[in-house]
mmCIF file of C-alpha atoms in Angstrom:
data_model
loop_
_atom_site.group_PDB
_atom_site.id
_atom_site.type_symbol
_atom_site.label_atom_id
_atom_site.label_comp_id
_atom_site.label_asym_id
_atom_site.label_seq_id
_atom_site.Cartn_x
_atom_site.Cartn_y
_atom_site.Cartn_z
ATOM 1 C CA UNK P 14 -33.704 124.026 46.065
ATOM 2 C CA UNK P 15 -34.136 121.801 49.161
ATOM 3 C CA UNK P 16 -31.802 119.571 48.186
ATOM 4 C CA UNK P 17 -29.058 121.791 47.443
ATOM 5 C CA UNK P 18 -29.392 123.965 50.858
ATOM 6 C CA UNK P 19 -28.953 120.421 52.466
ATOM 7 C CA UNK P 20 -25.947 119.413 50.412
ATOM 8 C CA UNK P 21 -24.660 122.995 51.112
ATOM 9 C CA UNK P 22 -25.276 122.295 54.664
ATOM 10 C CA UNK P 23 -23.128 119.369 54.889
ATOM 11 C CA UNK P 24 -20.235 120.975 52.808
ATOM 12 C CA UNK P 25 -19.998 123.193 55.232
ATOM 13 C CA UNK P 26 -20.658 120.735 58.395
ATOM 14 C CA UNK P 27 -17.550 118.782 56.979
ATOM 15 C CA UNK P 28 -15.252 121.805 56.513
ATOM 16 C CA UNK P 29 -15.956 122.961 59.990
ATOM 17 C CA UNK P 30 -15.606 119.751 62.126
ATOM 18 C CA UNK P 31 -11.962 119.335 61.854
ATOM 19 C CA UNK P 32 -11.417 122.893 62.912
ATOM 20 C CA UNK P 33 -13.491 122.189 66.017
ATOM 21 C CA UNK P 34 -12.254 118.988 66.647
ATOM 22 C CA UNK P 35 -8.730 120.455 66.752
ATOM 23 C CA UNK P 36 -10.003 123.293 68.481
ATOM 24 C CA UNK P 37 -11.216 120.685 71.831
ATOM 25 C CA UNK P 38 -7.863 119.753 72.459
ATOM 26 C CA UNK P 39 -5.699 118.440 69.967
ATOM 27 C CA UNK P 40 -2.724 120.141 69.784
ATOM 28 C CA UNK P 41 -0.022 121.368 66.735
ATOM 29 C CA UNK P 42 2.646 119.072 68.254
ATOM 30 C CA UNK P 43 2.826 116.001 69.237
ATOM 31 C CA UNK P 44 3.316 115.873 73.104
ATOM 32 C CA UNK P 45 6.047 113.993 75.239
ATOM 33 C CA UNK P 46 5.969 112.051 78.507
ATOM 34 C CA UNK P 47 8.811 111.862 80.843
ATOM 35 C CA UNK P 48 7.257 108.276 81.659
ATOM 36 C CA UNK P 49 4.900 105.248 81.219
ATOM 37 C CA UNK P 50 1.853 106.560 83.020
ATOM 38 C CA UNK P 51 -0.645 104.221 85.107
ATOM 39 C CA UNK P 52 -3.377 102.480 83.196
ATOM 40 C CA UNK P 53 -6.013 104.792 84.142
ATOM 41 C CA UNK P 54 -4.116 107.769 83.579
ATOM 42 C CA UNK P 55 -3.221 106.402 79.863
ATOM 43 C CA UNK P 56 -6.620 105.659 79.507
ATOM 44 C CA UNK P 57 -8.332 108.639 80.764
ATOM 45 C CA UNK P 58 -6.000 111.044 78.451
ATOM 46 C CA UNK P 59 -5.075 109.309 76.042
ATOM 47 C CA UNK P 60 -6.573 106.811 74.667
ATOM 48 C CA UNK P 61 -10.136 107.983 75.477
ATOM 49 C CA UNK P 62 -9.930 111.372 73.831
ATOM 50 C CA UNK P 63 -7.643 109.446 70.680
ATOM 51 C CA UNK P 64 -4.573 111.822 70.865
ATOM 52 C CA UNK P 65 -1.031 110.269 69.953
ATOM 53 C CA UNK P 66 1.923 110.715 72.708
ATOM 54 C CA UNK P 67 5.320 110.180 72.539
ATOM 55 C CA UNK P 68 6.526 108.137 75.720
ATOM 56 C CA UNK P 69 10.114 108.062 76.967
ATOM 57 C CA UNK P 70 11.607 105.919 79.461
ATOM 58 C CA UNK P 71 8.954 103.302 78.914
ATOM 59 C CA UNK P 72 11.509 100.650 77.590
ATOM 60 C CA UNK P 73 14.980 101.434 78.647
ATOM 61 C CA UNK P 74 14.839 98.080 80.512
ATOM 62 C CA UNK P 75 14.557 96.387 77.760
ATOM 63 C CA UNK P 76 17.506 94.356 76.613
ATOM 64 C CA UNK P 77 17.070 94.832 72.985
ATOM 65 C CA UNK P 78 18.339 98.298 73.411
ATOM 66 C CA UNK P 79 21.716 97.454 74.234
ATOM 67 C CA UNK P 80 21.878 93.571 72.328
ATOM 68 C CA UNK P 81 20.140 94.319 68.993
ATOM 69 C CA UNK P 82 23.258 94.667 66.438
ATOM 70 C CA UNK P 83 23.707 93.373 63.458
ATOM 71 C CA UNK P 84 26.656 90.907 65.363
ATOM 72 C CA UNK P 85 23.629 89.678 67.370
ATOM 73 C CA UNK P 86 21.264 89.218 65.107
ATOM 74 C CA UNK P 87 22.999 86.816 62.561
ATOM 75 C CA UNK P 88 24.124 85.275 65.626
ATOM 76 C CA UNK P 89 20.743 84.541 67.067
ATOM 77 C CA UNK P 90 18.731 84.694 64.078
ATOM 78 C CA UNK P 91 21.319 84.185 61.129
ATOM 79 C CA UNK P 92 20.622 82.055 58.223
ATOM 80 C CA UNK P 93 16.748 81.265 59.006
ATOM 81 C CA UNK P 94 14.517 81.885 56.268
ATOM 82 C CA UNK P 95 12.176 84.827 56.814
ATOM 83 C CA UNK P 96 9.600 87.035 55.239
ATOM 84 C CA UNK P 97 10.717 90.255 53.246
ATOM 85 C CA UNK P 98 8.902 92.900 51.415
ATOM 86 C CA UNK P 99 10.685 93.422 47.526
ATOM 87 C CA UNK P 100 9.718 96.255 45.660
ATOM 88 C CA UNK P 101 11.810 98.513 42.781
ATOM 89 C CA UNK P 102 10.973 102.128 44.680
ATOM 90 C CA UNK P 103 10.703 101.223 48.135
ATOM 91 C CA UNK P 104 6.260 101.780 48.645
ATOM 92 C CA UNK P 105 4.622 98.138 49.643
ATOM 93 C CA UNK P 106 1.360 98.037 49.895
ATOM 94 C CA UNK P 107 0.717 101.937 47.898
ATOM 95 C CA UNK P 108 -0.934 102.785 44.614
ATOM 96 C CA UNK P 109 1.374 103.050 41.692
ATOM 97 C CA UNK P 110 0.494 103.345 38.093
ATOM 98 C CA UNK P 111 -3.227 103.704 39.106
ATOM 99 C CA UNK P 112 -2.833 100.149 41.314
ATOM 100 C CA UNK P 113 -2.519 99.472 44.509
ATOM 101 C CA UNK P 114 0.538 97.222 44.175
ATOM 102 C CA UNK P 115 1.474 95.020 47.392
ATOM 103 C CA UNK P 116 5.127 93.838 47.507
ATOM 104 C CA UNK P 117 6.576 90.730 46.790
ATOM 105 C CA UNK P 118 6.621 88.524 49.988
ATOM 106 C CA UNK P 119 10.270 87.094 49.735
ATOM 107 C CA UNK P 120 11.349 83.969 51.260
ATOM 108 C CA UNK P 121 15.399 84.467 52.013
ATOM 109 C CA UNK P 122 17.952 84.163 54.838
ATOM 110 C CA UNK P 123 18.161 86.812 57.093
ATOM 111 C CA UNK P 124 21.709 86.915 57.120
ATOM 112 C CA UNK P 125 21.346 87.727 53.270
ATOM 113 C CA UNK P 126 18.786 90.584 54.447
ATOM 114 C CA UNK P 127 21.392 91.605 56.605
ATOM 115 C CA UNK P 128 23.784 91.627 54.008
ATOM 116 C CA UNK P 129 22.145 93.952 51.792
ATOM 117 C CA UNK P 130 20.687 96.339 54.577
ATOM 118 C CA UNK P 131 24.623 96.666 55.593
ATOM 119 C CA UNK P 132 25.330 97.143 51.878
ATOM 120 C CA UNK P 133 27.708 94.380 51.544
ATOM 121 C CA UNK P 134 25.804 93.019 48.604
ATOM 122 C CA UNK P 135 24.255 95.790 46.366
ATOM 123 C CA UNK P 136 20.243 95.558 44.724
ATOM 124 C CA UNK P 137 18.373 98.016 43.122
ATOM 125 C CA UNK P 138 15.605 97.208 45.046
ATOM 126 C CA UNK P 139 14.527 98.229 48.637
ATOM 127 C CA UNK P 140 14.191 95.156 50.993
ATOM 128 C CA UNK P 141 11.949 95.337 54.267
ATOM 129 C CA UNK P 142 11.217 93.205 57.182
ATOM 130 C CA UNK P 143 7.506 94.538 57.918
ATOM 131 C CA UNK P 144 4.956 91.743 57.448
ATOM 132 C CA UNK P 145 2.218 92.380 59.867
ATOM 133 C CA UNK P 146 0.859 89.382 60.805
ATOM 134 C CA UNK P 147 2.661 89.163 64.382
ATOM 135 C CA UNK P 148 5.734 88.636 62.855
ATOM 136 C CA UNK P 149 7.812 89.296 65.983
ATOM 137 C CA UNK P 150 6.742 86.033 67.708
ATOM 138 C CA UNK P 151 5.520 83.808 64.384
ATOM 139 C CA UNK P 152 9.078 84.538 62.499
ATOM 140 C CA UNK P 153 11.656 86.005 65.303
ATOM 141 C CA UNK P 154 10.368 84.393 68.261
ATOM 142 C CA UNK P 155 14.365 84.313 69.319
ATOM 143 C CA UNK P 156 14.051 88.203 70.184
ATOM 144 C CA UNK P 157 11.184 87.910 71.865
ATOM 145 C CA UNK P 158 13.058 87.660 75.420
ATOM 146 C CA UNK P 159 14.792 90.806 74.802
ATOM 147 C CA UNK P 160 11.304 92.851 74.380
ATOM 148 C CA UNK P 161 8.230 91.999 75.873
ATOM 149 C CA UNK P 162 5.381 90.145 74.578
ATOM 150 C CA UNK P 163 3.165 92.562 75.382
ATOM 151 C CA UNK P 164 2.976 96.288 77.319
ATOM 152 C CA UNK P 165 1.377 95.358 80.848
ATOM 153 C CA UNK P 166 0.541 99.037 81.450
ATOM 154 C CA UNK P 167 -1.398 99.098 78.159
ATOM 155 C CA UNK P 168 -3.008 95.592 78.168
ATOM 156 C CA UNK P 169 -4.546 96.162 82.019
ATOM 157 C CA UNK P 170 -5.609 100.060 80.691
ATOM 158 C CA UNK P 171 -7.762 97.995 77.772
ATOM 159 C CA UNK P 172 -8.338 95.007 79.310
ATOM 160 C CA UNK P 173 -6.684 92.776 76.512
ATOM 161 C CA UNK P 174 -3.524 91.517 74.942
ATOM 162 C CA UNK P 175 -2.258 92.651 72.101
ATOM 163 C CA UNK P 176 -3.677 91.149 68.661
ATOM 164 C CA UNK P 177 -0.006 91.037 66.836
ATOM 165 C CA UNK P 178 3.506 92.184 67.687
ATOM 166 C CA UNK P 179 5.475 92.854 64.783
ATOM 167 C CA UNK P 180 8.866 93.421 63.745
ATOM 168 C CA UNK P 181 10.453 96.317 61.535
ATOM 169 C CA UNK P 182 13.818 96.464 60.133
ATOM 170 C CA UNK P 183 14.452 98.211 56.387
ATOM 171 C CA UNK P 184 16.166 100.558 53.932
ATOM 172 C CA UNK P 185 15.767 104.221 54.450
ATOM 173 C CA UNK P 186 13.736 104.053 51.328
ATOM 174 C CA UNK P 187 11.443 102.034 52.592
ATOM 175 C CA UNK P 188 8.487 104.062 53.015
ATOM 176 C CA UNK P 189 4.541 103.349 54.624
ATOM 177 C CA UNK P 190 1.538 105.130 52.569
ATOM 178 C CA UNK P 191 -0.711 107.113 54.168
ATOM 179 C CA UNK P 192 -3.090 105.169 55.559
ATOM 180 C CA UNK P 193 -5.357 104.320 58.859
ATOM 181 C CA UNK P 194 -5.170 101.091 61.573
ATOM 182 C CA UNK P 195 -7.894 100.182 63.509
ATOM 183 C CA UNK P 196 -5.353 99.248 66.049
ATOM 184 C CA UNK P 197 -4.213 101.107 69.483
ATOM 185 C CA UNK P 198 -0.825 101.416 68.175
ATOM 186 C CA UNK P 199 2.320 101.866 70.669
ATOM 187 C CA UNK P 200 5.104 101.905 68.232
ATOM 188 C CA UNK P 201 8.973 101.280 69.783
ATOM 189 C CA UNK P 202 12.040 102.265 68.081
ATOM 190 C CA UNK P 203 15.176 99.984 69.333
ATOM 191 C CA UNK P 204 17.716 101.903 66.921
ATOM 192 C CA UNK P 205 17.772 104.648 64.709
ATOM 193 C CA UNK P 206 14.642 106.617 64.122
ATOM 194 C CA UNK P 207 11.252 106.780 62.364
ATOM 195 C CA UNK P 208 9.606 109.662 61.038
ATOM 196 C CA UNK P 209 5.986 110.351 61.592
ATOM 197 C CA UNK P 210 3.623 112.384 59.700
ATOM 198 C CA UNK P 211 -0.035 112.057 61.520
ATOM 199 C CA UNK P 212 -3.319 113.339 60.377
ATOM 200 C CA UNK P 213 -6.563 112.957 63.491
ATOM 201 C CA UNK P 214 -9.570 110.998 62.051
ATOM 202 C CA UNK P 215 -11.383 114.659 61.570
ATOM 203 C CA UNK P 216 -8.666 115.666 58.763
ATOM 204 C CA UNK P 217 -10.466 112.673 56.584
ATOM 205 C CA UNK P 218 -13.079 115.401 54.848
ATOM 206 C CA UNK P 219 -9.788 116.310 53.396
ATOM 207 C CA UNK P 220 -8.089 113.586 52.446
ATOM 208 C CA UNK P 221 -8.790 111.596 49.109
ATOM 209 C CA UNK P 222 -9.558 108.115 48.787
ATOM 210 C CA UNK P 223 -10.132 106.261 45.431
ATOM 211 C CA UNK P 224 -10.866 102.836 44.383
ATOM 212 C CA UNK P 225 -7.797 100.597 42.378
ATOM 213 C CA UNK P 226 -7.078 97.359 41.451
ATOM 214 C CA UNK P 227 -5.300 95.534 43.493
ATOM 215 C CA UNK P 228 -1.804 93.754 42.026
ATOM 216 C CA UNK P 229 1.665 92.457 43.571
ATOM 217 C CA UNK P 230 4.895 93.157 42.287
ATOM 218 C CA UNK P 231 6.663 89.956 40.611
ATOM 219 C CA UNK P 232 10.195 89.027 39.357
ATOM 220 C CA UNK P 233 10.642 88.420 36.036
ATOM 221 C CA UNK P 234 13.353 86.452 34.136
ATOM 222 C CA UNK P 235 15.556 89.304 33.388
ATOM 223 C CA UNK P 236 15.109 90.196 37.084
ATOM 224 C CA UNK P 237 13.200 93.084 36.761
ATOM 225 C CA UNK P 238 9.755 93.819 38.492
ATOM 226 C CA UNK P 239 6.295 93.124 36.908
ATOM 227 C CA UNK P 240 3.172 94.698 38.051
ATOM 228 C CA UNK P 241 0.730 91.686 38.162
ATOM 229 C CA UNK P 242 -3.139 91.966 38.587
ATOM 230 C CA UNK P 243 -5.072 89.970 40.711
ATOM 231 C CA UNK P 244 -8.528 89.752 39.023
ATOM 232 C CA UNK P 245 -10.342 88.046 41.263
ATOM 233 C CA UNK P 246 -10.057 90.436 43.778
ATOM 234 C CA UNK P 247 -12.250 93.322 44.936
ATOM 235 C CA UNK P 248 -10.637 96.801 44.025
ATOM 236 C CA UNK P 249 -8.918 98.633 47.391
ATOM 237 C CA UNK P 250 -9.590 101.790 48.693
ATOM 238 C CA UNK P 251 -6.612 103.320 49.377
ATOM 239 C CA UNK P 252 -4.947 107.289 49.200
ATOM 240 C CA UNK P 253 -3.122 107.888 46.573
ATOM 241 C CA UNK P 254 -1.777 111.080 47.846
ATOM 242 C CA UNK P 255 1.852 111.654 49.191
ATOM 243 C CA UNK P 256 1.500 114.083 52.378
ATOM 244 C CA UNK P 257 4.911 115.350 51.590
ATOM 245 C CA UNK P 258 4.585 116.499 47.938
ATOM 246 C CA UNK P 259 0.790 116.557 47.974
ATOM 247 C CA UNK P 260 -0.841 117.621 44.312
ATOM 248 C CA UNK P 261 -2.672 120.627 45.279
ATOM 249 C CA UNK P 262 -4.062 120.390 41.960
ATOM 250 C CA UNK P 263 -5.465 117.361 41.408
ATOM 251 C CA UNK P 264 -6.499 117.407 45.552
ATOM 252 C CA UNK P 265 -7.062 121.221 46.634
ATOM 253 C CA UNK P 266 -9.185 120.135 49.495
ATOM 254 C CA UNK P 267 -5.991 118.582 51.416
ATOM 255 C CA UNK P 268 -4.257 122.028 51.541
ATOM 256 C CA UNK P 269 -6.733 122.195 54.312
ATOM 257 C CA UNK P 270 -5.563 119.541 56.170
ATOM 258 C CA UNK P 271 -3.072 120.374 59.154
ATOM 259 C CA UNK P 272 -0.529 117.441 59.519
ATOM 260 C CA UNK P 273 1.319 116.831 62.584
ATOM 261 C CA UNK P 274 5.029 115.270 62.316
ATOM 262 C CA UNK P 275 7.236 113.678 64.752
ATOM 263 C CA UNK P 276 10.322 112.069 64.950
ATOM 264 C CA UNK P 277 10.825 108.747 66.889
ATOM 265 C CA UNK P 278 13.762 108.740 68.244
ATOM 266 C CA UNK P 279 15.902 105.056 69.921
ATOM 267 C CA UNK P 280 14.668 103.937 72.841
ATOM 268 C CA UNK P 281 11.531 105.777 72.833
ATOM 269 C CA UNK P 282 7.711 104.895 72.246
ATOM 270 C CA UNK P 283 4.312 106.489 69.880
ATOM 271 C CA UNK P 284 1.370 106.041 71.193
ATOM 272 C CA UNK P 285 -0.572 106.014 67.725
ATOM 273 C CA UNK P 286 -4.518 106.532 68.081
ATOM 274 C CA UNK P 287 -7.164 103.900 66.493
ATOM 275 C CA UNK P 288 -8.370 105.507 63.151
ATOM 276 C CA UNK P 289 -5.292 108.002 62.737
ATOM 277 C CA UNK P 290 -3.585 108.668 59.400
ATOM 278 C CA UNK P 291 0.060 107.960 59.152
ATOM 279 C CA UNK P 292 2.967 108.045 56.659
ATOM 280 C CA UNK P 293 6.074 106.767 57.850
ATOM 281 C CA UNK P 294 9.866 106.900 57.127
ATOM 282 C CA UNK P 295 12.925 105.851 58.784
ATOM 283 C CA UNK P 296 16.386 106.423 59.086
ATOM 284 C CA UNK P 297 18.921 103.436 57.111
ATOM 285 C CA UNK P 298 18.478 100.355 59.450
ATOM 286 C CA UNK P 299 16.077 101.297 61.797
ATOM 287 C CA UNK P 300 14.896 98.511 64.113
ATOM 288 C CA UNK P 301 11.684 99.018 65.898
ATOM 289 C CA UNK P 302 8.585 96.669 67.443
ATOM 290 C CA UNK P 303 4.912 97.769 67.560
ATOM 291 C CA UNK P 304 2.087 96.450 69.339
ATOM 292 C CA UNK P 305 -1.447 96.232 67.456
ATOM 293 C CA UNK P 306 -4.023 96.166 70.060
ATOM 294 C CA UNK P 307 -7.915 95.814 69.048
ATOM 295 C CA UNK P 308 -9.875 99.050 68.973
ATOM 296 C CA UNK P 309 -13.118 99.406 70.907
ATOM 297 C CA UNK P 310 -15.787 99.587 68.185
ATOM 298 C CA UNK P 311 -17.855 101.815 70.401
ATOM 299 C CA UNK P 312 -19.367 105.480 69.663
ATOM 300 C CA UNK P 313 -16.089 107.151 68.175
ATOM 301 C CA UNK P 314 -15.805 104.125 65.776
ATOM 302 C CA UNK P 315 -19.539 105.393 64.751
ATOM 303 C CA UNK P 316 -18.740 108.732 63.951
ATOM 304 C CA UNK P 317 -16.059 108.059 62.301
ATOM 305 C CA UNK P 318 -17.888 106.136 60.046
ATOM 306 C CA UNK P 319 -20.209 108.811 59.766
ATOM 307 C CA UNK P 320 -18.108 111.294 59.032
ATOM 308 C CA UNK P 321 -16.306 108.873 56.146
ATOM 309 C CA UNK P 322 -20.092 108.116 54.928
ATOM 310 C CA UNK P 323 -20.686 111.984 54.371
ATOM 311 C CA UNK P 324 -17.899 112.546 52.917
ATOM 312 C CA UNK P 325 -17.763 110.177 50.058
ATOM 313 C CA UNK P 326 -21.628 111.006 49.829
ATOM 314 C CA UNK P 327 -20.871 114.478 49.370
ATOM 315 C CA UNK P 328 -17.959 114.144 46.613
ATOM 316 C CA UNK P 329 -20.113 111.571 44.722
ATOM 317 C CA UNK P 330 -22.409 114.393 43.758
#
């Protein structure tokens, strides 16, 4: 009897907290700035209380803007060999056929890249630059003059440089899982424009995570993709739900989840929390640089994990 009046208790603890963490201040859109603000300003609203922005006018100096075509990149970056996601349907790194299935990491010229984003050679598969590992000044370190290596405004409000820059550029059926960074995330769009959807770290009560095993997609003779397992690797927690055509039925308790969207639009900038949920799509072509700084792993970081604890605890039983 005890027991169940305290699991009751938390059910209800759980269904409650994201209504009164939206309640405290997060709103139902995401808001805009005319303007960079000052460190402490970005600090003391933003980042502090964890709610996402949209910044404008924060890197129309940048020369990217104006010289990122496709003229000037094969000129500058051309035939070097670089780092490209593969995959048949256009989801890296998402679960498919009850795996999470990671792309294959393809080693080609970017002018070939190029090529096929321009549609001048055709594939059935979707190709994307996105590998994460600073891949803005480890593979493109040519364009790294016409951005900046870092955002001064953000580094002096943490007190740190960023951990990676990296550099997007994809098919418009490329498309990010939902998932969670434990980076400060200020993500600029030099052309075309990304689509956001964002949940806040209180929505995760309602949103699923299982356990799969993890496996890469890999080329076969005939040129067609093979799902391959790596066994020696732990299984990945990952969501296997898709925010825009969410299965109500196998996942009722997401219909309580409120999603926020947003549209990133050229020359502007997200500020994207530590710890929030995003999916992400993008217009054909879109070209846009992120900066992954460190989270603090102070008393949010705790709750968080709290609140993640209690809820697997509570749907293990």
């Amino acid at each position: 009897m005890a027991e169940g009046a305290a699991l009751r208790a938390v059910r209800g603890c759980l269904a409650a907290f994201p209504r009164e963490a939206r309640e405290m201040g997060w709103t139902e859109a995401i808001p805009y700035l005319d303007g960079p603000p000052s460190p402490l300003e970005f600090y003391r609203e933003w980042v502090s209380p964890n709610k996402p922005c949209v910044i404008q006018n924060a890197i129309s100096h940048w020369p990217a803007l104006q010289k990122w075509t496709s003229a000037y990149l094969r000129e500058v970056v051309g035939p070097k060999v670089v780092s490209v996601a593969v995959t048949p349907n256009g989801y890296a790194d998402a679960v498919f056929q009850d795996r999470f299935v990671m792309p294959e990491e393809r080693q080609m010229p970017f002018a070939d890249f190029l090529d096929i984003v321009e549609k001048k050679v055709t594939s059935p598969n979707v190709f994307y630059v996105q590998k994460q590992c600073s891949n803005l000044t480890e593979e493109f370190p040519e364009l790294v003059c016409d951005v900046q290596p870092d955002i001064p405004w953000m580094s002096e409000a943490l007190g740190k440089k960023p951990d990676a820059v990296n550099f997007w550029l994809g098919e418009s059926a490329a498309v990010t899982s939902l998932h969670k960074d434990h980076y400060e995330n200020l993500y600029c769009v030099i052309s075309g424009e990304k689509y956001f959807l964002l949940h806040p770290p209180s929505d995760r009560p309602f949103i699923p995570y299982e356990l799969y095993q993890p496996a890469t997609y890999q080329v076969s003779e005939d040129g067609s993709f093979e799902i391959v397992d790596e066994k020696s690797a732990d299984k990945v927690p990952w969501i296997p739900l898709d925010p825009l055509n969410p299965n109500l039925k196998q996942y009722p308790e997401y219909a309580q989840a409120k999603p926020l969207q947003c549209t990133v639009r050229a020359g502007e900038m997200l500020y994207l929390p530590s710890l929030w949920f995003h999916h992400v799509r993008q217009s054909h072509g879109c070209i846009a640089v992120n900066y992954w700084y460190d989270m603090e792993y102070d008393l949010k970081y705790s709750y968080y994990q709290l609140l993640d604890c209690l809820t697997k605890t509570v749907k293990g039983l």
